Short mmCIF file of C-alpha atoms in Angstrom, two decimals:
data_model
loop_
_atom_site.label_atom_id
_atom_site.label_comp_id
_atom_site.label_asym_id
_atom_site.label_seq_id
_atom_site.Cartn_x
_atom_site.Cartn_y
_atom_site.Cartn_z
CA UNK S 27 16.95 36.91 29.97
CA UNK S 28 17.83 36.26 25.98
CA UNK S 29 15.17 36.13 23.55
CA UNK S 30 15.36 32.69 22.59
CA UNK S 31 15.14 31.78 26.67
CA UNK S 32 11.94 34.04 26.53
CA UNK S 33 10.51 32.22 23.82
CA UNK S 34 10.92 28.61 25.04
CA UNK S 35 9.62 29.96 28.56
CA UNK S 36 6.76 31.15 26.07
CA UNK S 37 6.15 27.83 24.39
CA UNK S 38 6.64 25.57 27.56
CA UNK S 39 3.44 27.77 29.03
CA UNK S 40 1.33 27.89 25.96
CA UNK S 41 1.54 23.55 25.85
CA UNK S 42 -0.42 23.63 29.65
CA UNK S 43 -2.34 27.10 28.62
CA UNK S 44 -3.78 25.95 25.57
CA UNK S 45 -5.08 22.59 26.97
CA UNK S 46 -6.40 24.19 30.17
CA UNK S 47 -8.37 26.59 27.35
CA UNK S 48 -9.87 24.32 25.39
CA UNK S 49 -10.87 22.33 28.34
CA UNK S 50 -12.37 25.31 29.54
CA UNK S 51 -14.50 26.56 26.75
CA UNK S 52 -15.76 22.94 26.14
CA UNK S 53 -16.80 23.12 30.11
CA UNK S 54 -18.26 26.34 29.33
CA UNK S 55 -20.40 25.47 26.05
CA UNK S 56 -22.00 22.23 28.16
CA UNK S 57 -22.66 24.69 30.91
CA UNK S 58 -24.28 27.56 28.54
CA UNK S 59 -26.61 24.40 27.73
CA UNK S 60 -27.36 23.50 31.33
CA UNK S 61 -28.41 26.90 31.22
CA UNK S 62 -30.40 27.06 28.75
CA UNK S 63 -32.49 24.36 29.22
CA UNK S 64 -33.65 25.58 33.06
CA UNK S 65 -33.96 28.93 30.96
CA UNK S 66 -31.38 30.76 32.85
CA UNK S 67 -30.65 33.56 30.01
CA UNK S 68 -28.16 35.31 31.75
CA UNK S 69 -26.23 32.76 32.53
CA UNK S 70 -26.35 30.99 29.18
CA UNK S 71 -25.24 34.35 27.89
CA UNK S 72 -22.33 34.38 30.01
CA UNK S 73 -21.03 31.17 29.03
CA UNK S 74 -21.23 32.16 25.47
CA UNK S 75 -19.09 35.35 25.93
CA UNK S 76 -16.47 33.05 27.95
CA UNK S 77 -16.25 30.76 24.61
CA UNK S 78 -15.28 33.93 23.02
CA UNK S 79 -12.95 35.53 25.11
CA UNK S 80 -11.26 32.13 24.80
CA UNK S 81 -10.74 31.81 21.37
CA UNK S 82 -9.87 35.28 21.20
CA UNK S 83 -7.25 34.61 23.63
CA UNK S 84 -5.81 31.39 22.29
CA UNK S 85 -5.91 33.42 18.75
CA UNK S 86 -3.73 36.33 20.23
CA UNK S 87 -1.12 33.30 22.23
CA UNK S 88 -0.35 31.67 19.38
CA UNK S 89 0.61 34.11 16.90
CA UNK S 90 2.16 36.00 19.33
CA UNK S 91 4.45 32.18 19.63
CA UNK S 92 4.83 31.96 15.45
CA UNK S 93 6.05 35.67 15.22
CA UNK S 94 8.13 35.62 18.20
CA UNK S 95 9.91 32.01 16.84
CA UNK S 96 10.61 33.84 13.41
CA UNK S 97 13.85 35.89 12.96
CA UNK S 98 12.91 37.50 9.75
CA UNK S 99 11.60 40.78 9.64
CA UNK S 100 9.07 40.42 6.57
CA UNK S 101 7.74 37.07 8.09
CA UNK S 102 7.13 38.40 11.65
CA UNK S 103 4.88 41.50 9.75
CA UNK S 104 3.38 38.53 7.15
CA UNK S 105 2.44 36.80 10.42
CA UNK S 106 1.27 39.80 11.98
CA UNK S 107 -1.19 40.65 8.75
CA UNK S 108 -2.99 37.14 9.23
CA UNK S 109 -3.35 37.45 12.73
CA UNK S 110 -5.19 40.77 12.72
CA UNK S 111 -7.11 39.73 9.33
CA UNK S 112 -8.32 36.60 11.26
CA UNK S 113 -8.94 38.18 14.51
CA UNK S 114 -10.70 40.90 12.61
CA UNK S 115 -12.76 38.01 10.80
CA UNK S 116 -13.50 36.70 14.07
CA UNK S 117 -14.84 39.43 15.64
CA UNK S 118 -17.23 40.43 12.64
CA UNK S 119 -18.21 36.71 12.20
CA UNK S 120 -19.73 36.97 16.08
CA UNK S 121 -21.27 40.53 15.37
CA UNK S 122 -22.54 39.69 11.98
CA UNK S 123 -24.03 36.49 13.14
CA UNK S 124 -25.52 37.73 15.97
CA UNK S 125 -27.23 40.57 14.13
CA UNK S 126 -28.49 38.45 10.44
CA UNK S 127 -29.48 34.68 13.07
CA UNK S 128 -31.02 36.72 15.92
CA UNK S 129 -32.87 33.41 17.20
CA UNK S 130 -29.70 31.11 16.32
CA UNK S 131 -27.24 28.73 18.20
CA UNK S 132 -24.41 30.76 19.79
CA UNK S 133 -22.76 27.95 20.87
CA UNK S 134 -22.72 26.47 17.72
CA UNK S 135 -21.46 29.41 16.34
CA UNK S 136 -18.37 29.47 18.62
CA UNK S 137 -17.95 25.54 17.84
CA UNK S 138 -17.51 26.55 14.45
CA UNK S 139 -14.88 29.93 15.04
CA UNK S 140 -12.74 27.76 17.56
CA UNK S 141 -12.34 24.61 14.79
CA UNK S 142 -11.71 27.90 12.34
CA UNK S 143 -9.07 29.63 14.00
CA UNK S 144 -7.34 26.29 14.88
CA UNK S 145 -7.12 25.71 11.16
CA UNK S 146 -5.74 29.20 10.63
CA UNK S 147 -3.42 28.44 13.01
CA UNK S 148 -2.04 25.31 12.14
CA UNK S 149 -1.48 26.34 8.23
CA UNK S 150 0.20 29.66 9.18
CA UNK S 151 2.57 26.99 10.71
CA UNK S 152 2.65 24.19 7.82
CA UNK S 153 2.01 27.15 4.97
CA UNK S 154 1.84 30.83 4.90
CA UNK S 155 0.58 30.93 1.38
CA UNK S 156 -2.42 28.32 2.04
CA UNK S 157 -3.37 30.28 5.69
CA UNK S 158 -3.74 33.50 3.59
CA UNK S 159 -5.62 31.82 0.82
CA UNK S 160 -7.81 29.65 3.63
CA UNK S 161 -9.10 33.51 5.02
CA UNK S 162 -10.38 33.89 1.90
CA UNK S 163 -11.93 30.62 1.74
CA UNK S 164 -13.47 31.33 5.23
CA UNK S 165 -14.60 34.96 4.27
CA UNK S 166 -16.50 33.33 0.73
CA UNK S 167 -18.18 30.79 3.07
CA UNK S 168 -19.21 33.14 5.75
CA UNK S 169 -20.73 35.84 3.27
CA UNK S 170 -22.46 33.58 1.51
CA UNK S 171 -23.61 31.66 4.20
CA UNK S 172 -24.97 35.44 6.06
CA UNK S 173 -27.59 35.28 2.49
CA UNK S 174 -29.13 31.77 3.49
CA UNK S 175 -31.84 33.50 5.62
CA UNK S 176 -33.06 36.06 2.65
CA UNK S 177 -32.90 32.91 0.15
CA UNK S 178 -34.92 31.16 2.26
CA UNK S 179 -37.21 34.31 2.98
CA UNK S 180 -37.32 34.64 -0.97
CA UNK S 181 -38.45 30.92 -1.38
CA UNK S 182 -41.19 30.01 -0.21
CA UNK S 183 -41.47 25.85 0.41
CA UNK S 184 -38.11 24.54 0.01
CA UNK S 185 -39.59 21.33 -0.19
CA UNK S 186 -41.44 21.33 -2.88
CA UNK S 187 -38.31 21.44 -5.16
CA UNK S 188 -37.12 17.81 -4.95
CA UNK S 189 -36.65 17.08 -8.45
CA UNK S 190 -34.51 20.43 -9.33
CA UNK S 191 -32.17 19.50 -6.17
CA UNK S 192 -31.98 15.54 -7.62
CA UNK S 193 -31.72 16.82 -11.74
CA UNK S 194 -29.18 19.68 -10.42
CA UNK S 195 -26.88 17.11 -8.51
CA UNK S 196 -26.98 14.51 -11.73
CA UNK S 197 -25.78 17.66 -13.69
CA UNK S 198 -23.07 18.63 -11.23
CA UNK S 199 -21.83 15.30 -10.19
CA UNK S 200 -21.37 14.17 -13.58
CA UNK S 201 -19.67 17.11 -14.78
CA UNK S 202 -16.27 15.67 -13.70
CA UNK S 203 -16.59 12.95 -16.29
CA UNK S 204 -16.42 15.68 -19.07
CA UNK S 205 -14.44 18.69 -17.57
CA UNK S 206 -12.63 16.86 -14.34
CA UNK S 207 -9.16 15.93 -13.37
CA UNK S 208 -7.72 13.22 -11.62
CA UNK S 209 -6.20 14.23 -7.86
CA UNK S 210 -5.26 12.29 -5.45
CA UNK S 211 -6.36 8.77 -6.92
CA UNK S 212 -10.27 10.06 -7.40
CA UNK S 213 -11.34 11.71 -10.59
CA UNK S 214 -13.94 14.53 -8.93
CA UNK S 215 -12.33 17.18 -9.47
CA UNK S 216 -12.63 20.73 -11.74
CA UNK S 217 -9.87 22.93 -12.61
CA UNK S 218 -10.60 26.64 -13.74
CA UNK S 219 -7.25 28.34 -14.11
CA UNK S 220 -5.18 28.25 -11.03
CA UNK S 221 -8.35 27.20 -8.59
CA UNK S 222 -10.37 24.01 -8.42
CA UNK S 223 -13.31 22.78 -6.49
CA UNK S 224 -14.95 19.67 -6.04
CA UNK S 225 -18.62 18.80 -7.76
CA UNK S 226 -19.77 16.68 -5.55
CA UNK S 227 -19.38 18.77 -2.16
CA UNK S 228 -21.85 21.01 -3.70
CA UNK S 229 -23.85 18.03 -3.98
CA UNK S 230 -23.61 17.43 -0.22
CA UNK S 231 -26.40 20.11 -0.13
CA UNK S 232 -28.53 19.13 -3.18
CA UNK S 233 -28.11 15.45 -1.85
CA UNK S 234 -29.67 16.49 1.66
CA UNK S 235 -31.97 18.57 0.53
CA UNK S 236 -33.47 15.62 -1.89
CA UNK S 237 -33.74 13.43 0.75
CA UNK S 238 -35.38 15.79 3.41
CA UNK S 239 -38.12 16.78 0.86
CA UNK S 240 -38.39 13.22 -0.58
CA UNK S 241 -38.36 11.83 2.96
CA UNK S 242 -40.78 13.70 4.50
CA UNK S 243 -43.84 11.68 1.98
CA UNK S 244 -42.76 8.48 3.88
CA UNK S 245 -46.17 6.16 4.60
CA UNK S 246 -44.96 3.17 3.61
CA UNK S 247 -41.77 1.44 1.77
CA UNK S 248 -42.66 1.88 -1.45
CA UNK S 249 -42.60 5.82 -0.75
CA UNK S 250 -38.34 5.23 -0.32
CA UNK S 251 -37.91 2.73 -3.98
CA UNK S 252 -37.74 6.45 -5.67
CA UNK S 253 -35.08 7.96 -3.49
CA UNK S 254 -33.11 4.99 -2.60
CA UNK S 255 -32.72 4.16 -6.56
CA UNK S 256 -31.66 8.20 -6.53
CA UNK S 257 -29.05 7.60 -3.91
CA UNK S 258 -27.60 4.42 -5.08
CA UNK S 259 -27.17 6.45 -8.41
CA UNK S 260 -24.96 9.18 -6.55
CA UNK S 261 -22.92 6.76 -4.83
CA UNK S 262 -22.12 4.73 -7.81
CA UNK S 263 -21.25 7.55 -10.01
CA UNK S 264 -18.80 8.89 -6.79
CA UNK S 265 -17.68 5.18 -6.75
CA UNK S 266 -16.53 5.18 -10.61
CA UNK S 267 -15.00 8.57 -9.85
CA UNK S 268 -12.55 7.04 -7.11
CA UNK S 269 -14.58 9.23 -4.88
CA UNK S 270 -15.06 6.09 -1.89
CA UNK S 271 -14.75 9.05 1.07
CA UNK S 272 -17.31 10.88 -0.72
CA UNK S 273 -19.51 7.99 -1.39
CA UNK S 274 -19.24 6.82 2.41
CA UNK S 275 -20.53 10.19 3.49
CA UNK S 276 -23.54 10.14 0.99
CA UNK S 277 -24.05 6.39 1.35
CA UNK S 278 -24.33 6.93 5.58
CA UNK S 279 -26.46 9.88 5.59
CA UNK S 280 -28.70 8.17 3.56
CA UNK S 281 -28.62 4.93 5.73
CA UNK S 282 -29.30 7.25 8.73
CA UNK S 283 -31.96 9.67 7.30
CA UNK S 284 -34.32 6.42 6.09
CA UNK S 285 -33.93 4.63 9.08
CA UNK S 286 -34.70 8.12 11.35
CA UNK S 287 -37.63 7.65 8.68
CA UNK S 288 -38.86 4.46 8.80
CA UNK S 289 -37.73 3.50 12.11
CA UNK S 290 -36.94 -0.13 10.58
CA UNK S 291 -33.29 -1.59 11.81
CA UNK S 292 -34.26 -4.29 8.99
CA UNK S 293 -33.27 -2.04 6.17
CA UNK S 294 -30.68 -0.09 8.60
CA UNK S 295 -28.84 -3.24 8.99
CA UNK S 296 -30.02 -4.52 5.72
CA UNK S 297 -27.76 -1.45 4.24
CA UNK S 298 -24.65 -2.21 6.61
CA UNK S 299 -24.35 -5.30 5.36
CA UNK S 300 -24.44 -4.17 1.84
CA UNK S 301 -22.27 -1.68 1.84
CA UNK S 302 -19.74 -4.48 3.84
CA UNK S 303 -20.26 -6.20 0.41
CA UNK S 304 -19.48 -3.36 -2.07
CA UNK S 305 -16.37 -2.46 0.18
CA UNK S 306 -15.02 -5.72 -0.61
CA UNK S 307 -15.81 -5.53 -4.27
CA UNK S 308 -14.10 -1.73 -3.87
CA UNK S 309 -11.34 -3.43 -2.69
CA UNK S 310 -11.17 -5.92 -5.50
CA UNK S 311 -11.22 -3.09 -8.07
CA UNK S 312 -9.56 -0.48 -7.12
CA UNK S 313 -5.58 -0.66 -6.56
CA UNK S 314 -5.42 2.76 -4.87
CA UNK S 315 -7.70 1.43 -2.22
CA UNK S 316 -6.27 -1.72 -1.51
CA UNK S 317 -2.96 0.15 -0.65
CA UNK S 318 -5.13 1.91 1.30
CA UNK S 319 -6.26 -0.91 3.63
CA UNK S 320 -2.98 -2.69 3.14
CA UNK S 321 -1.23 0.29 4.92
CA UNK S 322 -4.28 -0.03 7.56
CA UNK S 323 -3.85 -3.04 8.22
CA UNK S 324 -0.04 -3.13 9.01
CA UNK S 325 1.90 0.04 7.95
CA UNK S 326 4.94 -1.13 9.30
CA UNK S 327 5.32 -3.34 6.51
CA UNK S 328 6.60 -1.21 3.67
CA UNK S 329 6.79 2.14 5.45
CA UNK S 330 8.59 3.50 2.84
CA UNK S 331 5.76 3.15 0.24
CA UNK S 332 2.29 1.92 1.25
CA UNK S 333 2.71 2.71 4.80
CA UNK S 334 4.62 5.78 4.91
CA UNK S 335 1.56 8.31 5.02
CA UNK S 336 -0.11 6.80 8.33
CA UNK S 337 3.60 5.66 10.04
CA UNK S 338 4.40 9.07 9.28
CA UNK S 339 0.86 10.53 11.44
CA UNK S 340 1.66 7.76 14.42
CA UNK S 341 4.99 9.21 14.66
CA UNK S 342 3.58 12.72 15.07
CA UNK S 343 0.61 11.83 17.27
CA UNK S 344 3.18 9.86 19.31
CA UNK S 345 6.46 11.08 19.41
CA UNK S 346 5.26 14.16 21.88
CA UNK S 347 2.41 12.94 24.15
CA UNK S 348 -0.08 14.50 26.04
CA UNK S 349 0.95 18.17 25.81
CA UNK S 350 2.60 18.15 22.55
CA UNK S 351 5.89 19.65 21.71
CA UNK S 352 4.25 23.29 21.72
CA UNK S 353 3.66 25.28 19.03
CA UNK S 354 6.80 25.72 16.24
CA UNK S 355 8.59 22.92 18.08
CA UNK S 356 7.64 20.22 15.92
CA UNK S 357 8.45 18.56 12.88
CA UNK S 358 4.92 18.10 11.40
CA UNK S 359 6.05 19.13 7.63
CA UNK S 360 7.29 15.93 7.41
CA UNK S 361 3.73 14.82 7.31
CA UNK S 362 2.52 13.92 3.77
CA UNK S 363 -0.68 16.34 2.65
CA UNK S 364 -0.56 17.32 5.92
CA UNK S 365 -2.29 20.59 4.87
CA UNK S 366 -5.71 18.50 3.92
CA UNK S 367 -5.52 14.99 4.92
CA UNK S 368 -3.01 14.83 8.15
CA UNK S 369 -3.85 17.95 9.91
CA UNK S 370 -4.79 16.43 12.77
CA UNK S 371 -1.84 14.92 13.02
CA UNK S 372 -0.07 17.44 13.18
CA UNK S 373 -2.16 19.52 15.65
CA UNK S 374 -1.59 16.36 17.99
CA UNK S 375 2.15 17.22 17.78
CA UNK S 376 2.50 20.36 18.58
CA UNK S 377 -0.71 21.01 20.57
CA UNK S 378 -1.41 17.63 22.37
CA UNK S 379 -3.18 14.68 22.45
CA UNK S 380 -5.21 16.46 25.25
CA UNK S 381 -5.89 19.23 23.18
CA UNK S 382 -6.56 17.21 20.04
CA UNK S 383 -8.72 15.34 22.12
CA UNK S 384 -10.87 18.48 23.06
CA UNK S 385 -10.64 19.20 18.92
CA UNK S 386 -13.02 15.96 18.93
CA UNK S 387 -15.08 17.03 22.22
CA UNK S 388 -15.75 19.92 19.91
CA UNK S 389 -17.14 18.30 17.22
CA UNK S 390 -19.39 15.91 19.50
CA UNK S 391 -20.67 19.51 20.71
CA UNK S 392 -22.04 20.22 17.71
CA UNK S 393 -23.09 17.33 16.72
CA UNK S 394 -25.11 17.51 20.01
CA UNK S 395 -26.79 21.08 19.58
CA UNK S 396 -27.45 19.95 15.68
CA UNK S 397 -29.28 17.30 16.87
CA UNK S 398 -31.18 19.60 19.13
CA UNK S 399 -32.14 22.03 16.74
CA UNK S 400 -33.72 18.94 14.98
CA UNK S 401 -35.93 17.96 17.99
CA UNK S 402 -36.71 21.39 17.97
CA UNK S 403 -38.41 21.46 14.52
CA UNK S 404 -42.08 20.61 14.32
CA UNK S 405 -41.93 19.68 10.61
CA UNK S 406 -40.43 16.62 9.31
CA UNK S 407 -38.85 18.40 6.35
CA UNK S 408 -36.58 20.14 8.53
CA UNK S 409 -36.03 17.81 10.67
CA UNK S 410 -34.79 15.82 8.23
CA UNK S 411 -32.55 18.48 6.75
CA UNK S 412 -31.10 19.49 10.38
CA UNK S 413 -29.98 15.86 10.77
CA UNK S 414 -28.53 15.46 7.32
CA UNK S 415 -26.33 18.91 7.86
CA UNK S 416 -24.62 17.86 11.02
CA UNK S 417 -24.87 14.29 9.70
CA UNK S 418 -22.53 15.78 6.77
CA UNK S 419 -19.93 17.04 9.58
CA UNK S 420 -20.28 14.30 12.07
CA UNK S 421 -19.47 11.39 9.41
CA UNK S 422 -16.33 13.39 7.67
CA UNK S 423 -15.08 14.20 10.83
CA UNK S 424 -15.22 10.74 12.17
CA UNK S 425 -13.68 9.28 8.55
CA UNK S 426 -10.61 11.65 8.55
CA UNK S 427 -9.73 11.52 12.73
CA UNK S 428 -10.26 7.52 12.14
CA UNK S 429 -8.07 7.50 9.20
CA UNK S 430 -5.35 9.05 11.22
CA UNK S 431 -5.32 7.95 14.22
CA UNK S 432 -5.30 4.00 12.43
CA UNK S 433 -8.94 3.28 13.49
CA UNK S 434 -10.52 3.12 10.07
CA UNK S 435 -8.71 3.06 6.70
CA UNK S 436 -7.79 6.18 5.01
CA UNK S 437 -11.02 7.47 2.95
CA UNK S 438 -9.06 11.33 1.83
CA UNK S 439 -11.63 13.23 3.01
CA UNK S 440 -10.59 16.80 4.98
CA UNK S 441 -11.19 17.41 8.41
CA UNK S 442 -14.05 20.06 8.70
CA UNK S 443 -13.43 24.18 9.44
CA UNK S 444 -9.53 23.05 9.90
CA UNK S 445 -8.18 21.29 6.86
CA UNK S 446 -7.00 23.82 3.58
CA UNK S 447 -9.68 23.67 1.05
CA UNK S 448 -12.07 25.93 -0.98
CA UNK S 449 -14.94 23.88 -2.13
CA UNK S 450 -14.47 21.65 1.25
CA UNK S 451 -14.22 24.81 3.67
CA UNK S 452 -17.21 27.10 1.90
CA UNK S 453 -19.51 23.59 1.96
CA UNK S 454 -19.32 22.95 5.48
CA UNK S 455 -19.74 26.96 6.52
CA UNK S 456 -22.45 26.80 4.76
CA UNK S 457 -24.04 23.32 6.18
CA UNK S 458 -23.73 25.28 9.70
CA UNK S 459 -25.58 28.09 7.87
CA UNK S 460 -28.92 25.87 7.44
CA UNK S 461 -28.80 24.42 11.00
CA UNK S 462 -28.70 27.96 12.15
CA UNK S 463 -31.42 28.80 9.84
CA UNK S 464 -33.54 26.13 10.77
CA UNK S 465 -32.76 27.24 14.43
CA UNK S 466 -33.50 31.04 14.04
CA UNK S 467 -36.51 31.27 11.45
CA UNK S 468 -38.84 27.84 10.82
CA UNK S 469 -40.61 28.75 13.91
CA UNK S 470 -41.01 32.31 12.42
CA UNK S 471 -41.91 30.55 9.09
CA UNK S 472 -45.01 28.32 10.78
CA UNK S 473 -46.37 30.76 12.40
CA UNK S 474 -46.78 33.13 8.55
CA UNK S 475 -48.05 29.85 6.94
CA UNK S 476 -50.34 28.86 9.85
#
């Protein structure tokens, strides 16, 4: 049989495989819970290895499919290079984990590696020169991420440092004002040399931690004037920075934090309906975004201009159905910023709607065993902080997929663990990091202060 007959035969397979997969170690990670709520070890143990030997596999498949649909010899040993760096990254992530979290949230942790290795994936196809830089990005995030238990071994009350995280994420979130650049329509962005990161997803943290240690004083409403005045001043500045992704997230983790607080759908609703009201006054102001709801509202208008990001990502999503074209077989470069913005898009192309469908399963995992590891927690500061972390993931995820898919208007956020990004990437390894934390070590942590 000739190569190129082999190959097809190869991609035709991996469209049903790779479905059948994902399917599988979603089935598998709501099982390993099953499990470990009856207390069945061994089989929750099981489960997790299964998640593993699945991404492994669906690692192996697909660059096996990008080196095999190359016909250049440097290439096929580029691709090669990335596919053992990754795998080897992988491997150590699970070992490393395992060995610095030994209390922490394996399922979590194989959430996280799947979304990971999708995103390596998909930008080995798009871009070989952003795939090797996004390793890097992921190795960064993961080292620093395997210090958050010996910071928070070194320190002893994280919340009883609420003003340094509120004065520390004035400093940084204003910084773009002096030393910024504008990207993308939204001025939050600093350039040093050749790299650039963004202020205020450092301030994701800062932000979180504020309101968790803030929070946790709550008797009555006047305890939230302080932090709600605090807040409103983070959003605004985001606002004036053309930041309105950014100051959606912060705005909605706030909304949900105070009313997990206060329990009052008064000021829950109260805060829908105001934020309804700035939208329109966002709209009124800024041109950027009303091209941005103009294109929502009917992109087949002017696709050449206003419309042609999202008519572009319908096309994708659409042109290929359920099972996708299979890997290499699309066309998704002809996505705009399909590297950041649009790489779901693209992943329904060539993988599926099925698969891209488990892609959002995925994230509804997490988002489930995040919110378990905050009923877990016996201290409201924590709490608090566990719900704000996958809060941070839950709300970008749901901003970017809605963007694309035409639910919601575009906000330019990144999709989390898959898009290319430094600051973005490192941020939301790190966000995992706490919930894991929290998981592995506050019940350690009561028991010495007890």
């Amino acid at each position: 049989m000739p190569k190129q007959s082999i190959i097809e035969v190869l991609i035709l397979v991996s469209r049903y495989v790779f479905v059948i997969f994902i399917y599988i170690f979603l089935w598998a990670g709501y099982k390993g819970i099953i499990y470990e709520r009856k207390n069945e070890i061994h089989g929750y143990n099981n489960k997790v290895f299964e998640q593993r030997i699945f991404i492994i596999f669906i690692h192996v498949f697909s660059f096996i499919i990008l080196m095999a649909s190359s016909n250049d010899i440097k290439e096929i040993e580029e691709i090669a290079k990335l596919g053992i760096y990754s795998l080897v990254f992988i491997i150590a992530a699970i070992i490393l984990t395992s060995l610095i979290y030994k209390k922490s949230d394996a399922i979590l942790w194989n959430s996280m590696l799947f979304l990971m290795d999708i995103g390596i994936i998909m930008l080995q196809r798009l871009d070989p020169e952003a795939a090797n830089r996004q390793i890097i990005w992921y190795g960064i995030g993961s080292i620093l991420m395997l210090f958050i238990p010996l910071v928070f071994m070194i320190i002893p009350r994280f919340e009883k440092f609420e003003y340094v995280y509120l004065m520390s994420g004035w400093i940084l979130l204003l910084s773009p004002f002096v030393l910024g650049e504008e990207q993308f329509g939204a001025r939050n962005w600093i350039f040093i040399g050749k790299y650039s990161f963004q202020p205020s997803e450092i301030v994701k943290f800062l932000f979180v931690f504020y309101l968790a240690a803030s929070l946790r004083k709550y008797n009555s409403l006047k305890d939230i004037i302080i932090p709600t005045i605090m807040s409103g001043g983070y959003i605004l500045v985001l606002v004036a920075q053309k930041d309105l992704g950014g100051a959606l997230i912060y705005f909605l983790t706030f909304l949900i934090l105070i009313y997990l607080r206060t329990s009052s759908s008064l000021l829950f609703f109260g805060g829908l309906g105001g934020a309804s009201l700035a939208s329109m006054v966002a709209y009124k102001l800024y041109s950027h975004v009303q091209v941005r709801v103009e294109a929502w509202l009917n992109p087949w208008k002017d696709m050449d201009y206003k419309g042609y990001q999202i008519t572009q990502s319908l096309f994708g999503i659409g042109t290929w159905g359920w099972m996708g074209s299979g890997l290499t077989r699309g066309y998704p470069k002809s996505i705009p910023v399909v590297k950041t913005d649009f790489i779901f898009a693209a992943i329904c192309e060539e993988f599926g709607n099925l698969f891209a469908i488990g892609i959002i399963l995925i994230f509804l995992l997490m988002i489930l065993r995040g919110v378990m590891i905050a009923i877990k927690c016996n201290r409201v500061f924590y709490s608090l902080l566990a719900v704000g972390a996958i809060n941070l993931i839950a709300i970008q995820a749901f901003l970017i997929i809605g963007g694309v898919i035409k639910m919601i208007p575009l906000t330019g956020v990144t999709l989390p663990f898959i898009s290319y990004g430094g600051s973005s990437v490192i941020t939301s390894i790190l966000i995992i990091g706490i919930l894991q934390w929290i998981q592995s070590f506050y019940e350690t942590r009561e028991e010495v202060e007890e």
